PDB file of C-alpha atoms in Angstrom:
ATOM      1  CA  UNK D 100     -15.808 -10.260-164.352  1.00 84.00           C
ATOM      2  CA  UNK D 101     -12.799  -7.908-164.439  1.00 92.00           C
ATOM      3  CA  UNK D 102     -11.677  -5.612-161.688  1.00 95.00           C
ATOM      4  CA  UNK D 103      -9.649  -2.463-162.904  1.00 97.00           C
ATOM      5  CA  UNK D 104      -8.061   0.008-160.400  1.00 98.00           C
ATOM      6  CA  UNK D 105      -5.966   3.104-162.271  1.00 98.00           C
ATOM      7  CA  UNK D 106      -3.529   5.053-160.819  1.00 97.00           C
ATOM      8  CA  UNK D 107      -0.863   7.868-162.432  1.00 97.00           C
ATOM      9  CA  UNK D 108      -2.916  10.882-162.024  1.00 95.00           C
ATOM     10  CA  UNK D 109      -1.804  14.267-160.500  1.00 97.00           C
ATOM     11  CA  UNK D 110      -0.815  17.409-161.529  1.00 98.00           C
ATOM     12  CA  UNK D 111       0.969  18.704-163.790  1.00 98.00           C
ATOM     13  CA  UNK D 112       1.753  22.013-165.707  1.00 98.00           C
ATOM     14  CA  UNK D 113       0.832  22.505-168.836  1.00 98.00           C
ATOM     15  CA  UNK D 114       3.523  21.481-171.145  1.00 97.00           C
ATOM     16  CA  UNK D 115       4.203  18.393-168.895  1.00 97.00           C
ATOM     17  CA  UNK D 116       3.480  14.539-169.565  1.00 98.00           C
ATOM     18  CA  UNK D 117       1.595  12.246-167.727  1.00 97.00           C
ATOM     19  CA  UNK D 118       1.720   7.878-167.776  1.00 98.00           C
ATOM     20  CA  UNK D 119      -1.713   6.520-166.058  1.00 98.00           C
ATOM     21  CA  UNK D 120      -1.931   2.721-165.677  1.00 98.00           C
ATOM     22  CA  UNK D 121      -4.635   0.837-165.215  1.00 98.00           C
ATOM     23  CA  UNK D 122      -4.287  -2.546-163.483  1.00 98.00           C
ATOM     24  CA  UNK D 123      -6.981  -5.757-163.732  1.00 97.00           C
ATOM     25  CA  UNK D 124      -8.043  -9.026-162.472  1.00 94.00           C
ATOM     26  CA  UNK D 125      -8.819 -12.094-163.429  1.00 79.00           C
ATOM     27  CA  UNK D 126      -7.373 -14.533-166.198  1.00 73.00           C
ATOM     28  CA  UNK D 127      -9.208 -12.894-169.370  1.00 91.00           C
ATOM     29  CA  UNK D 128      -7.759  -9.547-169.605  1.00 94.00           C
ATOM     30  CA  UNK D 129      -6.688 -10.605-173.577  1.00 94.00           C
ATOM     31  CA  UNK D 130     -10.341 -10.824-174.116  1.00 94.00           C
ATOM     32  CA  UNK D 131     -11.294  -6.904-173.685  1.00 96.00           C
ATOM     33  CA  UNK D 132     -11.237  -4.374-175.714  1.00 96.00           C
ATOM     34  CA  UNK D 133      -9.531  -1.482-173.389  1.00 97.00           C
ATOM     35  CA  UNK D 134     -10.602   2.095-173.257  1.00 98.00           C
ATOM     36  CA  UNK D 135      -9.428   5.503-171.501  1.00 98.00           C
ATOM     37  CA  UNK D 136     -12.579   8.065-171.138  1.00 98.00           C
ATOM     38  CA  UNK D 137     -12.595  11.232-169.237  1.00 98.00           C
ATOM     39  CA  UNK D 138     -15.242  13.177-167.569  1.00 98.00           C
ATOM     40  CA  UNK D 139     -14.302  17.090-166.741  1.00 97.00           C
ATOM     41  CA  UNK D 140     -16.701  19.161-164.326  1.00 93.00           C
ATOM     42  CA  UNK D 141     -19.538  19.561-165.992  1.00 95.00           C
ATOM     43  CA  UNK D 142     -19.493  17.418-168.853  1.00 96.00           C
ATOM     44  CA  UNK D 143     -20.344  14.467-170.595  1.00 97.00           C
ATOM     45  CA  UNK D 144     -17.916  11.484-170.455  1.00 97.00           C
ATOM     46  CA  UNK D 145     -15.950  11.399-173.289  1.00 97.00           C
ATOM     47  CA  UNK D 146     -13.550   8.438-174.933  1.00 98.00           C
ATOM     48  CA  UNK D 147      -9.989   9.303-175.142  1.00 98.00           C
ATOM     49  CA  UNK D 148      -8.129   6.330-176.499  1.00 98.00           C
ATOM     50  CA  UNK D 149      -8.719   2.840-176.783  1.00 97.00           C
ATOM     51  CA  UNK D 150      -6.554  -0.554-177.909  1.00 97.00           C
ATOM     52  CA  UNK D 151      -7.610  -3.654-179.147  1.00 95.00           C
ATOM     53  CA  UNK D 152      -7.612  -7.414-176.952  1.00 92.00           C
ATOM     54  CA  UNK D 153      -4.395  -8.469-178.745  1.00 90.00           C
ATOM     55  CA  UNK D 154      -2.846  -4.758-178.389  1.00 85.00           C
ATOM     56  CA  UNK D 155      -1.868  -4.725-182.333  1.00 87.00           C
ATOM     57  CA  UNK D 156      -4.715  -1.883-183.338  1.00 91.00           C
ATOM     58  CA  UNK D 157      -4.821   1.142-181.059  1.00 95.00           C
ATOM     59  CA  UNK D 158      -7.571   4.043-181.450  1.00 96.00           C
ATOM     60  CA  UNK D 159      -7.606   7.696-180.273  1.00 97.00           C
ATOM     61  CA  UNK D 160      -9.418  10.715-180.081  1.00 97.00           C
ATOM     62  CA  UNK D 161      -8.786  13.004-182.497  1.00 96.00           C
ATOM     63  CA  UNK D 162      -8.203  15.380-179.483  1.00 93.00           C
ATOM     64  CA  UNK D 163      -5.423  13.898-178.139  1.00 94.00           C
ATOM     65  CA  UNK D 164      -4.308  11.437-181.507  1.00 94.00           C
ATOM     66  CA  UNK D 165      -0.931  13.321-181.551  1.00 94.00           C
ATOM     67  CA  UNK D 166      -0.446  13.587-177.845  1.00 97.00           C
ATOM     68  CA  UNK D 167      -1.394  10.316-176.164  1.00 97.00           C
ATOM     69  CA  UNK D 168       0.357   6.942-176.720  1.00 98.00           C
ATOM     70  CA  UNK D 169      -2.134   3.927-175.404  1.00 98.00           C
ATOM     71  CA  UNK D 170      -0.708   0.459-174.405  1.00 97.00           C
ATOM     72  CA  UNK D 171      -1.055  -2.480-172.969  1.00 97.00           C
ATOM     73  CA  UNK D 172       0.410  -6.119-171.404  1.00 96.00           C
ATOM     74  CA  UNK D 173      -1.542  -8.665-171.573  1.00 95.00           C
ATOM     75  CA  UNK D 174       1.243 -11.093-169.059  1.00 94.00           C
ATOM     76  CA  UNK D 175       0.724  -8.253-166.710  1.00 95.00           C
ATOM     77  CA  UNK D 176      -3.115  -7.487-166.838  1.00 96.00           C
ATOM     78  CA  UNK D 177      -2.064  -3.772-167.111  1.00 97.00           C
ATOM     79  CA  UNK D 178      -3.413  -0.715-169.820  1.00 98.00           C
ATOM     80  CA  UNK D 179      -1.183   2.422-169.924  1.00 98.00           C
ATOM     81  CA  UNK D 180      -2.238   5.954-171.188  1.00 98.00           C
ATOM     82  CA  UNK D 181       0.977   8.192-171.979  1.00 98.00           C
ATOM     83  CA  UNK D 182      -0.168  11.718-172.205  1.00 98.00           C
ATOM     84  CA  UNK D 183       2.390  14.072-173.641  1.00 98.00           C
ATOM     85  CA  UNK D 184       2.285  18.089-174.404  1.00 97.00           C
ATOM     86  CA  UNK D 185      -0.697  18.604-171.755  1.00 98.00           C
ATOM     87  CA  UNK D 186      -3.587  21.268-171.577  1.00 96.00           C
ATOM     88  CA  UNK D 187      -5.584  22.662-169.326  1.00 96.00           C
ATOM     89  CA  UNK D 188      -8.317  21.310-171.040  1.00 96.00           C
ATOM     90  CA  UNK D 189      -7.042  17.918-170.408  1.00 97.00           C
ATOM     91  CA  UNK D 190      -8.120  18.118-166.766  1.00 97.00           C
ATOM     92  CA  UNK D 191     -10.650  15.818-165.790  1.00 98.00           C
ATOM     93  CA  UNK D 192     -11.099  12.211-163.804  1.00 98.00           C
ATOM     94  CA  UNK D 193      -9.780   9.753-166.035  1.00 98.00           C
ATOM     95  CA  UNK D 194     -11.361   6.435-166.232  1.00 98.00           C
ATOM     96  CA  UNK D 195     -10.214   3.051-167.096  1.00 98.00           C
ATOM     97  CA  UNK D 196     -12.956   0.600-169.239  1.00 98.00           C
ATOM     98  CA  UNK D 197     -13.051  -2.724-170.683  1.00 97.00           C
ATOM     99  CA  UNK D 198     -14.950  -4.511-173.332  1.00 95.00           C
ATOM    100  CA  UNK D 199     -15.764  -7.279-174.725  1.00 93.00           C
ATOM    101  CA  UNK D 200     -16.616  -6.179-177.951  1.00 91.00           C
ATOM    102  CA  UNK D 201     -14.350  -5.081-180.826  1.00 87.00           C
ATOM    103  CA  UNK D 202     -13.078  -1.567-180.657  1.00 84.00           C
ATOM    104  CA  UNK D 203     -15.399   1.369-180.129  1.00 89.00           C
ATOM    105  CA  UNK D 204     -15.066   4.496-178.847  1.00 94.00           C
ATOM    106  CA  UNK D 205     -19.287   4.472-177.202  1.00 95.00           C
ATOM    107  CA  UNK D 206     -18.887   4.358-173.446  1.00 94.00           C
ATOM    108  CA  UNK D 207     -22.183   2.483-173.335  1.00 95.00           C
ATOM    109  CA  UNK D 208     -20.072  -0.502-175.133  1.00 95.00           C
ATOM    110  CA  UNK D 209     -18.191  -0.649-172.143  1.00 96.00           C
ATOM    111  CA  UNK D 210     -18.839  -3.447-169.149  1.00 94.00           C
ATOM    112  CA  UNK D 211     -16.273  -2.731-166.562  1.00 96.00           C
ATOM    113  CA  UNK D 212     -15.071   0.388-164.912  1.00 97.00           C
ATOM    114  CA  UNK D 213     -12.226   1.643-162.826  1.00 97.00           C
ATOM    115  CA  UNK D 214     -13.271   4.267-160.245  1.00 97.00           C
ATOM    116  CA  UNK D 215     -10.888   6.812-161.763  1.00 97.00           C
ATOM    117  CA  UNK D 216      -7.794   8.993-161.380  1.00 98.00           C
ATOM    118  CA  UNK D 217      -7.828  13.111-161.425  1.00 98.00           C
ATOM    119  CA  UNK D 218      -5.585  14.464-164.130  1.00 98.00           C
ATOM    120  CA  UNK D 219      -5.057  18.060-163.215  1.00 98.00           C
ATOM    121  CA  UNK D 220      -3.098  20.526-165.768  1.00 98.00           C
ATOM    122  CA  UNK D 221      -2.570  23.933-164.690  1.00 97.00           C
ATOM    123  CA  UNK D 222      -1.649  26.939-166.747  1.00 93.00           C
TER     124      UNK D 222
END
């Protein structure tokens, strides 16, 4: 089992950058895949960006490809979401996910879960 707790969140104006982190236990964090999803009000959880168990392939959105940098160190159990040039339609709780499966961008692929961190952008 893996524990994951994120943290980074707040708010920010539009225009303004945001780094989320997501930290995890246990000695197999190499052996997930690692995702970013979001769910605004109202709406369907959606993937945002996810990187691969070695950290050499990541995989985005094509809503935030040009805006979000995803990351990750394996020696310190840790997944990072950089979120540049944000919207207001970036607002949402942000989750952190793992995997044990190759890349993919379904939530239902997903085995563990962070409880989340609110991403607010304001016009």
């Amino acid at each position: 089992q893996v524990q994951l707790v994120e943290s980074g969140g707040g708010l920010v104006q539009a225009g303004g950058s945001l780094s989320l982190s997501c930290a995890a236990s246990g000695r197999t964090f190499s052996s997930y895949t690692m995702g970013w999803f979001r769910q605004a009000p109202g709406k369907e959880r959606e993937f945002v960006a996810g990187i691969s168990k070695t950290g050499g392939r990541p995989f985005y959105a094509d809503s935030v490809k040009a805006r979000c940098t995803i990351s990750r160190d394996n020696a310190q159990n840790t997944v990072f979401l950089q979120m540049n040039s944000l919207k207001p339609e970036d607002t949402a709780v942000y989750y952190c996910a793992a995997s044990i499966w190759l890349s993919n961008t379904s939530d239902r692929m997903y085995d563990y879960w962070g409880q989340g961190t609110q991403v607010t952008v304001s016009s």
